[in-house]
Amino acid sequence: GFDGMYGPGGSQGGGQKQLELDDKAVASFSKIPGVKAVIPFIETSGKIVSGKYVSYAQLQGISPNMLEELSLKVAQGRLLQDGDTMSMVFGSEIQNSFYNPKSNYGYMSGPPQIDLMKDKLSLSLDMSYGENYPSGDGTGQTKKPVTYVIKPAGILEGGGYEYAYNVFMPIDHLKKLIKDFNKGKKPNEMLNIKGYSKILVKVEKINNVQDVQQQIKDAGYQADSLTDILESMQKTAAGIQMVLGAIGGVSLLVASIGITNTMIMSIYERTREIGIMKVIGASIKDIKKLFLFESGMIGFFGGILGLGLSYGVSYILNSAGFALINFYGPQGGPSKTSIIPMWLALGALIFTTLIGLISGYYPARRAMKLSALEAMKE
């Protein structure tokens, strides 16, 4: 399975010399212990045209045998193979990104029905392809961009948004297309791609990701990974938990004092009752257990009431409160904003009951020590 992945950038901070992402960098990353695969990419933008419809494409040049290392699966067709040239594997959302540039309505009429596997498709690295842009030479005529006929290989499964709008093709052939595009162009019009655009490093175990990332940084490259985002989220979550914990602590203290106060008042009101129980032979341990049971029940039923309120608020958050914000789970479907697991609910009930017992301990001891004679006098 896919454990960890990150892409070093090509420069080092502090104004130092740029480090190019080349075959030497690929070789050095491969030697790092724990690295499973090193996947170099060339990235550039292009235009795909199907009849009168156009789509922007983020082209990803990759070695065909490395595509499987990304753990990608196709919904139609196949992945890239050795020997492919203009073969392409399309992201799951590419077929929904076509539009008619000559239509005044644009996307309002909805995306056209394009079959990427059957329709005739053309590619150009010239971003004016399919648009009515003037050439810029003063004649007002549009120069026809160089185009290539696409051989569709496959379409990726939906669900993951990382590569949904990307188009994969063999890296060596994309280099050739870029070289052809740059012929006869002015320096400012060229696609200036030296070495690789990014290199993804796949690590065998997720626990080794940070260590491998640090080694790449120590070598002078920029590197980032999903663990950076995870660390940031963990810090934010820890801060929120501290604030909520402090609020909960104050609420707990107030509730504990409330239970203790209620039980003490109960003892004052039931002094004669306690005296009668002692006179007819009730042991002081039984009297203590009676008051502890009462305080425990206050905590238990208070916990049930709190849980009912929590589930109510959770339902509102999941159904109405965040309806305008789209949260997506790992399968691409909407995920819940608030989840209260069963273990937490049961733990809360046990905890509130314990708080009730602790709060009732002092009043129970007070009832236990009450003199039977004085109680009867009351």
mmCIF file of C-alpha atoms in Angstrom:
data_model
loop_
_atom_site.group_PDB
_atom_site.id
_atom_site.type_symbol
_atom_site.label_atom_id
_atom_site.label_comp_id
_atom_site.label_asym_id
_atom_site.label_seq_id
_atom_site.Cartn_x
_atom_site.Cartn_y
_atom_site.Cartn_z
ATOM 1 C CA GLY A 1 0.000 0.000 0.000
ATOM 2 C CA PHE A 2 0.893 3.653 -0.281
ATOM 3 C CA ASP A 3 2.618 4.779 2.896
ATOM 4 C CA GLY A 4 4.258 8.138 2.384
ATOM 5 C CA MET A 5 5.053 10.457 -0.427
ATOM 6 C CA TYR A 6 6.505 13.866 -0.946
ATOM 7 C CA GLY A 7 7.977 16.101 -3.594
ATOM 8 C CA PRO A 8 11.170 18.070 -3.083
ATOM 9 C CA GLY A 9 11.342 21.426 -4.793
ATOM 10 C CA GLY A 10 14.387 22.490 -6.766
ATOM 11 C CA SER A 11 15.861 25.199 -4.588
ATOM 12 C CA GLN A 12 17.280 25.790 -1.174
ATOM 13 C CA GLY A 13 16.322 28.700 1.063
ATOM 14 C CA GLY A 14 18.581 31.559 2.089
ATOM 15 C CA GLY A 15 19.634 32.590 -1.392
ATOM 16 C CA GLN A 16 21.909 29.583 -1.865
ATOM 17 C CA LYS A 17 22.597 27.904 -5.190
ATOM 18 C CA GLN A 18 19.625 26.144 -6.770
ATOM 19 C CA LEU A 19 19.739 22.371 -6.776
ATOM 20 C CA GLU A 20 18.331 20.883 -9.936
ATOM 21 C CA LEU A 21 16.003 17.909 -9.753
ATOM 22 C CA ASP A 22 17.777 15.559 -12.145
ATOM 23 C CA ASP A 23 18.794 11.900 -12.445
ATOM 24 C CA LYS A 24 21.517 12.514 -9.861
ATOM 25 C CA ALA A 25 18.838 13.615 -7.358
ATOM 26 C CA VAL A 26 16.733 10.533 -8.222
ATOM 27 C CA ALA A 27 19.746 8.272 -7.588
ATOM 28 C CA SER A 28 20.547 9.953 -4.240
ATOM 29 C CA PHE A 29 16.944 9.700 -3.022
ATOM 30 C CA SER A 30 16.851 6.007 -4.012
ATOM 31 C CA LYS A 31 19.820 5.284 -1.714
ATOM 32 C CA ILE A 32 18.047 6.606 1.399
ATOM 33 C CA PRO A 33 17.112 3.671 3.707
ATOM 34 C CA GLY A 34 13.364 2.999 3.818
ATOM 35 C CA VAL A 35 12.616 4.454 0.368
ATOM 36 C CA LYS A 36 10.451 2.110 -1.731
ATOM 37 C CA ALA A 37 10.227 4.093 -4.979
ATOM 38 C CA VAL A 38 11.384 7.409 -6.449
ATOM 39 C CA ILE A 39 9.030 8.827 -9.081
ATOM 40 C CA PRO A 40 10.206 11.815 -11.162
ATOM 41 C CA PHE A 41 7.654 13.980 -12.987
ATOM 42 C CA ILE A 42 7.618 16.635 -15.669
ATOM 43 C CA GLU A 43 4.614 18.959 -15.335
ATOM 44 C CA THR A 44 3.275 21.390 -17.900
ATOM 45 C CA SER A 45 -0.074 22.755 -19.038
ATOM 46 C CA GLY A 46 -1.780 21.890 -22.276
ATOM 47 C CA LYS A 47 -5.081 22.039 -24.127
ATOM 48 C CA ILE A 48 -7.220 19.074 -25.190
ATOM 49 C CA VAL A 49 -9.758 19.635 -27.977
ATOM 50 C CA SER A 50 -12.687 17.409 -28.917
ATOM 51 C CA GLY A 51 -14.582 18.938 -31.859
ATOM 52 C CA LYS A 52 -15.736 22.407 -30.749
ATOM 53 C CA TYR A 53 -15.058 21.673 -27.078
ATOM 54 C CA VAL A 54 -11.874 22.499 -25.174
ATOM 55 C CA SER A 55 -10.395 21.462 -21.834
ATOM 56 C CA TYR A 56 -7.344 22.645 -19.917
ATOM 57 C CA ALA A 57 -5.043 19.791 -18.943
ATOM 58 C CA GLN A 58 -2.309 19.542 -16.312
ATOM 59 C CA LEU A 59 0.064 17.181 -18.095
ATOM 60 C CA GLN A 60 2.108 14.837 -15.928
ATOM 61 C CA GLY A 61 5.026 13.134 -17.656
ATOM 62 C CA ILE A 62 5.860 9.906 -15.811
ATOM 63 C CA SER A 63 7.719 6.676 -16.553
ATOM 64 C CA PRO A 64 4.975 4.183 -17.529
ATOM 65 C CA ASN A 65 6.289 1.526 -15.115
ATOM 66 C CA MET A 66 6.068 4.038 -12.228
ATOM 67 C CA LEU A 67 2.357 4.799 -12.600
ATOM 68 C CA GLU A 68 1.425 1.690 -10.598
ATOM 69 C CA GLU A 69 3.544 2.998 -7.683
ATOM 70 C CA LEU A 70 0.996 5.806 -7.224
ATOM 71 C CA SER A 71 -1.598 3.131 -6.342
ATOM 72 C CA LEU A 72 -3.896 4.442 -9.078
ATOM 73 C CA LYS A 73 -6.657 2.279 -10.555
ATOM 74 C CA VAL A 74 -8.508 2.732 -13.832
ATOM 75 C CA ALA A 75 -12.286 2.761 -14.224
ATOM 76 C CA GLN A 76 -11.889 2.243 -17.989
ATOM 77 C CA GLY A 77 -9.008 1.094 -20.173
ATOM 78 C CA ARG A 78 -5.520 0.552 -18.774
ATOM 79 C CA LEU A 79 -2.529 2.315 -17.239
ATOM 80 C CA LEU A 80 0.508 3.357 -19.304
ATOM 81 C CA GLN A 81 2.826 0.699 -20.720
ATOM 82 C CA ASP A 82 6.398 0.722 -22.001
ATOM 83 C CA GLY A 83 6.427 1.652 -25.687
ATOM 84 C CA ASP A 84 3.509 4.121 -25.367
ATOM 85 C CA THR A 85 4.001 7.545 -26.987
ATOM 86 C CA MET A 86 0.857 9.712 -27.264
ATOM 87 C CA SER A 87 -1.069 7.384 -24.932
ATOM 88 C CA MET A 88 -2.757 9.157 -22.034
ATOM 89 C CA VAL A 89 -4.427 8.219 -18.780
ATOM 90 C CA PHE A 90 -7.050 10.804 -17.834
ATOM 91 C CA GLY A 91 -8.031 11.947 -14.343
ATOM 92 C CA SER A 92 -11.607 11.155 -13.291
ATOM 93 C CA GLU A 93 -12.843 14.776 -13.719
ATOM 94 C CA ILE A 94 -11.256 15.586 -17.100
ATOM 95 C CA GLN A 95 -14.341 14.495 -19.067
ATOM 96 C CA ASN A 96 -16.412 17.006 -17.055
ATOM 97 C CA SER A 97 -14.036 19.937 -17.643
ATOM 98 C CA PHE A 98 -14.705 20.551 -21.377
ATOM 99 C CA TYR A 99 -16.454 23.737 -22.493
ATOM 100 C CA ASN A 100 -17.265 25.575 -25.701
ATOM 101 C CA PRO A 101 -15.043 28.719 -25.878
ATOM 102 C CA LYS A 102 -17.296 30.240 -28.566
ATOM 103 C CA SER A 103 -20.452 29.888 -26.454
ATOM 104 C CA ASN A 104 -21.603 32.942 -24.509
ATOM 105 C CA TYR A 105 -23.089 30.691 -21.847
ATOM 106 C CA GLY A 106 -19.838 28.904 -21.000
ATOM 107 C CA TYR A 107 -20.392 26.329 -18.272
ATOM 108 C CA MET A 108 -23.980 27.418 -17.527
ATOM 109 C CA SER A 109 -25.456 24.865 -19.925
ATOM 110 C CA GLY A 110 -23.509 22.084 -18.155
ATOM 111 C CA PRO A 111 -20.457 20.131 -19.357
ATOM 112 C CA PRO A 112 -20.770 18.521 -22.811
ATOM 113 C CA GLN A 113 -20.934 14.747 -23.106
ATOM 114 C CA ILE A 114 -17.385 13.776 -24.078
ATOM 115 C CA ASP A 115 -16.313 10.135 -24.327
ATOM 116 C CA LEU A 116 -12.556 10.267 -23.747
ATOM 117 C CA MET A 117 -12.061 6.649 -24.831
ATOM 118 C CA LYS A 118 -13.961 6.917 -28.158
ATOM 119 C CA ASP A 119 -14.056 10.570 -29.318
ATOM 120 C CA LYS A 120 -11.271 12.037 -31.441
ATOM 121 C CA LEU A 121 -9.000 14.069 -29.166
ATOM 122 C CA SER A 122 -6.120 16.423 -29.961
ATOM 123 C CA LEU A 123 -3.471 17.948 -27.696
ATOM 124 C CA SER A 124 -1.409 21.091 -27.953
ATOM 125 C CA LEU A 125 1.023 22.737 -25.554
ATOM 126 C CA ASP A 126 -0.044 26.094 -27.009
ATOM 127 C CA MET A 127 -2.621 27.512 -24.590
ATOM 128 C CA SER A 128 -4.294 29.483 -27.394
ATOM 129 C CA TYR A 129 -5.336 26.199 -29.032
ATOM 130 C CA GLY A 130 -9.100 26.121 -29.559
ATOM 131 C CA GLU A 131 -9.459 29.827 -28.667
ATOM 132 C CA ASN A 132 -9.872 32.857 -30.969
ATOM 133 C CA TYR A 133 -6.764 34.674 -29.765
ATOM 134 C CA PRO A 134 -4.824 36.944 -32.171
ATOM 135 C CA SER A 135 -1.277 35.865 -32.932
ATOM 136 C CA GLY A 136 0.274 39.048 -31.593
ATOM 137 C CA ASP A 137 2.150 39.754 -34.850
ATOM 138 C CA GLY A 138 -0.187 42.624 -35.758
ATOM 139 C CA THR A 139 -1.996 40.778 -38.530
ATOM 140 C CA GLY A 140 -4.884 39.725 -36.312
ATOM 141 C CA GLN A 141 -4.627 36.220 -37.749
ATOM 142 C CA THR A 142 -4.473 33.239 -35.429
ATOM 143 C CA LYS A 143 -1.513 30.963 -36.076
ATOM 144 C CA LYS A 144 -2.570 27.343 -36.060
ATOM 145 C CA PRO A 145 -0.852 25.635 -33.120
ATOM 146 C CA VAL A 146 0.961 22.331 -33.563
ATOM 147 C CA THR A 147 -1.381 19.540 -32.497
ATOM 148 C CA TYR A 148 -1.007 15.858 -31.721
ATOM 149 C CA VAL A 149 -3.606 13.093 -31.931
ATOM 150 C CA ILE A 150 -4.165 11.532 -28.489
ATOM 151 C CA LYS A 151 -4.327 7.746 -28.063
ATOM 152 C CA PRO A 152 -6.557 7.256 -24.980
ATOM 153 C CA ALA A 153 -5.226 4.552 -22.650
ATOM 154 C CA GLY A 154 -7.552 4.769 -19.652
ATOM 155 C CA ILE A 155 -9.600 6.857 -17.221
ATOM 156 C CA LEU A 156 -8.835 6.807 -13.494
ATOM 157 C CA GLU A 157 -11.383 5.837 -10.856
ATOM 158 C CA GLY A 158 -13.124 8.695 -9.063
ATOM 159 C CA GLY A 159 -12.926 9.385 -5.328
ATOM 160 C CA GLY A 160 -9.422 10.824 -5.037
ATOM 161 C CA TYR A 161 -9.114 14.514 -5.920
ATOM 162 C CA GLU A 162 -5.298 14.696 -5.991
ATOM 163 C CA TYR A 163 -5.068 13.537 -9.612
ATOM 164 C CA ALA A 164 -8.690 14.115 -10.734
ATOM 165 C CA TYR A 165 -7.744 16.924 -13.165
ATOM 166 C CA ASN A 166 -4.366 15.519 -14.278
ATOM 167 C CA VAL A 167 -3.465 13.738 -17.492
ATOM 168 C CA PHE A 168 -0.619 11.211 -17.380
ATOM 169 C CA MET A 169 1.592 10.437 -20.396
ATOM 170 C CA PRO A 170 5.064 8.911 -20.911
ATOM 171 C CA ILE A 171 7.745 11.284 -19.630
ATOM 172 C CA ASP A 172 10.160 10.778 -22.559
ATOM 173 C CA HIS A 173 7.476 11.617 -25.115
ATOM 174 C CA LEU A 174 6.389 14.717 -23.166
ATOM 175 C CA LYS A 175 10.053 15.872 -23.219
ATOM 176 C CA LYS A 176 9.972 15.474 -27.015
ATOM 177 C CA LEU A 177 6.738 17.524 -27.284
ATOM 178 C CA ILE A 178 8.267 20.311 -25.159
ATOM 179 C CA LYS A 179 11.422 20.284 -27.304
ATOM 180 C CA ASP A 180 9.286 20.534 -30.491
ATOM 181 C CA PHE A 181 7.222 23.356 -28.954
ATOM 182 C CA ASN A 182 10.345 25.397 -28.107
ATOM 183 C CA LYS A 183 11.761 25.261 -31.662
ATOM 184 C CA GLY A 184 11.903 28.727 -33.198
ATOM 185 C CA LYS A 185 10.363 30.368 -30.127
ATOM 186 C CA LYS A 186 11.671 33.469 -28.375
ATOM 187 C CA PRO A 187 13.213 32.782 -24.940
ATOM 188 C CA ASN A 188 10.197 34.311 -23.148
ATOM 189 C CA GLU A 189 7.806 32.084 -25.141
ATOM 190 C CA MET A 190 9.618 28.823 -24.426
ATOM 191 C CA LEU A 191 8.541 26.210 -21.902
ATOM 192 C CA ASN A 192 11.557 26.461 -19.629
ATOM 193 C CA ILE A 193 11.669 23.028 -18.013
ATOM 194 C CA LYS A 194 15.059 21.889 -16.761
ATOM 195 C CA GLY A 195 15.406 18.516 -15.110
ATOM 196 C CA TYR A 196 12.247 17.343 -13.375
ATOM 197 C CA SER A 197 9.351 19.486 -12.121
ATOM 198 C CA LYS A 198 8.966 17.372 -8.979
ATOM 199 C CA ILE A 199 10.030 14.054 -7.549
ATOM 200 C CA LEU A 200 7.724 11.963 -5.401
ATOM 201 C CA VAL A 201 9.349 9.634 -2.897
ATOM 202 C CA LYS A 202 7.388 6.609 -1.704
ATOM 203 C CA VAL A 203 8.405 5.340 1.731
ATOM 204 C CA GLU A 204 7.920 1.748 2.936
ATOM 205 C CA LYS A 205 6.643 2.618 6.426
ATOM 206 C CA ILE A 206 4.699 5.730 7.394
ATOM 207 C CA ASN A 207 6.769 6.067 10.591
ATOM 208 C CA ASN A 208 9.888 6.637 8.439
ATOM 209 C CA VAL A 209 8.401 9.501 6.386
ATOM 210 C CA GLN A 210 9.682 12.347 8.575
ATOM 211 C CA ASP A 211 13.168 10.821 8.831
ATOM 212 C CA VAL A 212 13.451 10.418 5.025
ATOM 213 C CA GLN A 213 12.025 13.920 4.517
ATOM 214 C CA GLN A 214 14.645 15.373 6.857
ATOM 215 C CA GLN A 215 17.467 13.603 4.970
ATOM 216 C CA ILE A 216 16.228 15.117 1.691
ATOM 217 C CA LYS A 217 16.113 18.576 3.328
ATOM 218 C CA ASP A 218 19.618 18.068 4.731
ATOM 219 C CA ALA A 219 20.805 17.378 1.177
ATOM 220 C CA GLY A 220 19.627 20.909 0.261
ATOM 221 C CA TYR A 221 16.235 20.232 -1.348
ATOM 222 C CA GLN A 222 12.814 21.506 -0.385
ATOM 223 C CA ALA A 223 10.565 18.683 0.775
ATOM 224 C CA ASP A 224 7.054 18.425 2.089
ATOM 225 C CA SER A 225 4.780 15.556 3.037
ATOM 226 C CA LEU A 226 1.292 14.862 4.309
ATOM 227 C CA THR A 227 2.786 14.556 7.805
ATOM 228 C CA ASP A 228 3.385 18.356 7.728
ATOM 229 C CA ILE A 229 -0.357 18.912 7.324
ATOM 230 C CA LEU A 230 -1.054 16.239 9.948
ATOM 231 C CA GLU A 231 1.290 17.928 12.452
ATOM 232 C CA SER A 232 -0.371 21.299 11.860
ATOM 233 C CA MET A 233 -3.846 19.767 12.305
ATOM 234 C CA GLN A 234 -2.723 17.962 15.481
ATOM 235 C CA LYS A 235 -1.412 21.223 16.981
ATOM 236 C CA THR A 236 -4.657 23.022 16.117
ATOM 237 C CA ALA A 237 -6.727 20.145 17.529
ATOM 238 C CA ALA A 238 -4.614 20.109 20.723
ATOM 239 C CA GLY A 239 -5.215 23.853 21.204
ATOM 240 C CA ILE A 240 -8.977 23.453 20.715
ATOM 241 C CA GLN A 241 -9.009 20.474 23.097
ATOM 242 C CA MET A 242 -7.227 22.533 25.782
ATOM 243 C CA VAL A 243 -9.837 25.310 25.546
ATOM 244 C CA LEU A 244 -12.741 22.838 25.539
ATOM 245 C CA GLY A 245 -11.083 20.880 28.370
ATOM 246 C CA ALA A 246 -10.806 24.057 30.471
ATOM 247 C CA ILE A 247 -14.492 24.881 29.866
ATOM 248 C CA GLY A 248 -15.417 21.263 30.692
ATOM 249 C CA GLY A 249 -13.271 21.394 33.860
ATOM 250 C CA VAL A 250 -15.097 24.498 35.125
ATOM 251 C CA SER A 251 -18.473 22.873 34.313
ATOM 252 C CA LEU A 252 -17.369 19.732 36.173
ATOM 253 C CA LEU A 253 -16.340 21.715 39.239
ATOM 254 C CA VAL A 254 -19.645 23.604 39.305
ATOM 255 C CA ALA A 255 -21.594 20.328 38.866
ATOM 256 C CA SER A 256 -19.606 18.620 41.654
ATOM 257 C CA ILE A 257 -20.249 21.492 44.088
ATOM 258 C CA GLY A 258 -23.930 21.398 43.059
ATOM 259 C CA ILE A 259 -24.232 17.662 43.818
ATOM 260 C CA THR A 260 -22.394 18.042 47.150
ATOM 261 C CA ASN A 261 -24.612 20.988 48.127
ATOM 262 C CA THR A 262 -27.786 19.074 47.147
ATOM 263 C CA MET A 263 -26.775 16.048 49.205
ATOM 264 C CA ILE A 264 -25.840 18.138 52.287
ATOM 265 C CA MET A 265 -29.209 19.923 52.103
ATOM 266 C CA SER A 266 -30.875 16.520 51.739
ATOM 267 C CA ILE A 267 -29.187 15.350 54.977
ATOM 268 C CA TYR A 268 -30.358 18.456 56.880
ATOM 269 C CA GLU A 269 -33.917 17.903 55.615
ATOM 270 C CA ARG A 270 -33.867 14.157 56.438
ATOM 271 C CA THR A 271 -32.149 14.278 59.841
ATOM 272 C CA ARG A 272 -35.126 12.644 61.631
ATOM 273 C CA GLU A 273 -35.292 9.939 58.931
ATOM 274 C CA ILE A 274 -31.587 9.130 59.465
ATOM 275 C CA GLY A 275 -32.173 8.970 63.236
ATOM 276 C CA ILE A 276 -35.082 6.529 62.833
ATOM 277 C CA MET A 277 -32.991 4.319 60.529
ATOM 278 C CA LYS A 278 -30.223 4.163 63.163
ATOM 279 C CA VAL A 279 -32.686 3.433 66.026
ATOM 280 C CA ILE A 280 -34.383 0.545 64.182
ATOM 281 C CA GLY A 281 -30.985 -1.058 63.545
ATOM 282 C CA ALA A 282 -29.652 0.217 60.182
ATOM 283 C CA SER A 283 -25.859 0.053 60.145
ATOM 284 C CA ILE A 284 -23.880 3.218 59.476
ATOM 285 C CA LYS A 285 -22.404 1.516 56.379
ATOM 286 C CA ASP A 286 -25.916 1.016 54.964
ATOM 287 C CA ILE A 287 -26.733 4.695 55.556
ATOM 288 C CA LYS A 288 -23.454 5.669 53.823
ATOM 289 C CA LYS A 289 -24.268 3.371 50.862
ATOM 290 C CA LEU A 290 -27.787 4.858 50.591
ATOM 291 C CA PHE A 291 -26.508 8.437 50.243
ATOM 292 C CA LEU A 292 -23.649 7.393 47.917
ATOM 293 C CA PHE A 293 -26.183 5.554 45.728
ATOM 294 C CA GLU A 294 -28.368 8.686 45.565
ATOM 295 C CA SER A 295 -25.448 10.935 44.566
ATOM 296 C CA GLY A 296 -24.260 8.324 42.041
ATOM 297 C CA MET A 297 -27.734 8.292 40.480
ATOM 298 C CA ILE A 298 -27.691 12.091 40.232
ATOM 299 C CA GLY A 299 -24.402 11.801 38.271
ATOM 300 C CA PHE A 300 -25.716 8.916 36.116
ATOM 301 C CA PHE A 301 -28.982 10.594 35.094
ATOM 302 C CA GLY A 302 -27.138 13.889 34.615
ATOM 303 C CA GLY A 303 -24.817 12.024 32.209
ATOM 304 C CA ILE A 304 -27.802 10.599 30.283
ATOM 305 C CA LEU A 305 -29.290 14.102 29.982
ATOM 306 C CA GLY A 306 -25.928 15.481 28.780
ATOM 307 C CA LEU A 307 -25.542 12.671 26.227
ATOM 308 C CA GLY A 308 -29.045 13.300 24.882
ATOM 309 C CA LEU A 309 -28.179 16.984 24.456
ATOM 310 C CA SER A 310 -24.841 16.089 22.785
ATOM 311 C CA TYR A 311 -26.472 13.709 20.288
ATOM 312 C CA GLY A 312 -29.070 16.392 19.516
ATOM 313 C CA VAL A 313 -26.409 19.045 18.799
ATOM 314 C CA SER A 314 -24.390 16.483 16.783
ATOM 315 C CA TYR A 315 -27.440 15.696 14.616
ATOM 316 C CA ILE A 316 -28.054 19.415 13.964
ATOM 317 C CA LEU A 317 -24.387 19.941 12.981
ATOM 318 C CA ASN A 318 -24.417 16.963 10.596
ATOM 319 C CA SER A 319 -27.753 17.769 8.941
ATOM 320 C CA ALA A 320 -28.157 21.544 8.979
ATOM 321 C CA GLY A 321 -25.290 23.456 10.574
ATOM 322 C CA PHE A 322 -22.642 22.666 7.964
ATOM 323 C CA ALA A 323 -24.876 21.913 4.977
ATOM 324 C CA LEU A 324 -23.277 24.764 3.018
ATOM 325 C CA ILE A 325 -19.765 23.348 3.465
ATOM 326 C CA ASN A 326 -18.810 20.172 1.591
ATOM 327 C CA PHE A 327 -16.776 17.721 3.628
ATOM 328 C CA TYR A 328 -15.610 14.641 1.745
ATOM 329 C CA GLY A 329 -14.506 11.351 3.232
ATOM 330 C CA PRO A 330 -11.904 8.943 1.805
ATOM 331 C CA GLN A 331 -14.444 7.469 -0.616
ATOM 332 C CA GLY A 332 -15.370 10.876 -2.035
ATOM 333 C CA GLY A 333 -18.789 10.986 -0.354
ATOM 334 C CA PRO A 334 -19.845 13.598 2.210
ATOM 335 C CA SER A 335 -18.445 12.893 5.675
ATOM 336 C CA LYS A 336 -19.971 13.693 9.078
ATOM 337 C CA THR A 337 -18.914 16.847 10.904
ATOM 338 C CA SER A 338 -19.637 15.476 14.374
ATOM 339 C CA ILE A 339 -19.189 11.865 15.497
ATOM 340 C CA ILE A 340 -19.817 10.530 19.030
ATOM 341 C CA PRO A 341 -18.475 6.952 19.210
ATOM 342 C CA MET A 342 -20.164 4.413 21.493
ATOM 343 C CA TRP A 343 -17.062 4.005 23.687
ATOM 344 C CA LEU A 344 -17.076 7.761 24.379
ATOM 345 C CA ALA A 345 -20.788 7.761 25.270
ATOM 346 C CA LEU A 346 -20.351 4.813 27.692
ATOM 347 C CA GLY A 347 -17.169 6.375 29.109
ATOM 348 C CA ALA A 348 -19.039 9.653 29.743
ATOM 349 C CA LEU A 349 -21.789 7.817 31.684
ATOM 350 C CA ILE A 350 -19.233 5.972 33.855
ATOM 351 C CA PHE A 351 -17.327 9.235 34.428
ATOM 352 C CA THR A 352 -20.420 11.249 35.468
ATOM 353 C CA THR A 353 -21.497 8.446 37.832
ATOM 354 C CA LEU A 354 -18.024 8.448 39.437
ATOM 355 C CA ILE A 355 -18.166 12.249 39.831
ATOM 356 C CA GLY A 356 -21.552 11.832 41.542
ATOM 357 C CA LEU A 357 -20.115 9.225 43.943
ATOM 358 C CA ILE A 358 -17.069 11.412 44.748
ATOM 359 C CA SER A 359 -19.295 14.478 45.276
ATOM 360 C CA GLY A 360 -21.589 12.496 47.597
ATOM 361 C CA TYR A 361 -18.783 11.001 49.694
ATOM 362 C CA TYR A 362 -18.537 13.925 52.173
ATOM 363 C CA PRO A 363 -22.336 14.242 52.698
ATOM 364 C CA ALA A 364 -22.585 10.424 53.148
ATOM 365 C CA ARG A 365 -19.883 10.501 55.856
ATOM 366 C CA ARG A 366 -21.730 13.400 57.520
ATOM 367 C CA ALA A 367 -24.956 11.361 57.563
ATOM 368 C CA MET A 368 -23.049 8.364 58.931
ATOM 369 C CA LYS A 369 -21.609 10.363 61.852
ATOM 370 C CA LEU A 370 -24.932 12.019 62.779
ATOM 371 C CA SER A 371 -25.942 11.220 66.375
ATOM 372 C CA ALA A 372 -29.152 9.116 66.513
ATOM 373 C CA LEU A 373 -30.286 10.864 69.758
ATOM 374 C CA GLU A 374 -29.883 14.391 68.300
ATOM 375 C CA ALA A 375 -31.575 13.244 65.078
ATOM 376 C CA MET A 376 -34.610 12.018 67.003
ATOM 377 C CA LYS A 377 -34.833 15.364 68.844
ATOM 378 C CA GLU A 378 -35.108 17.318 65.579
#
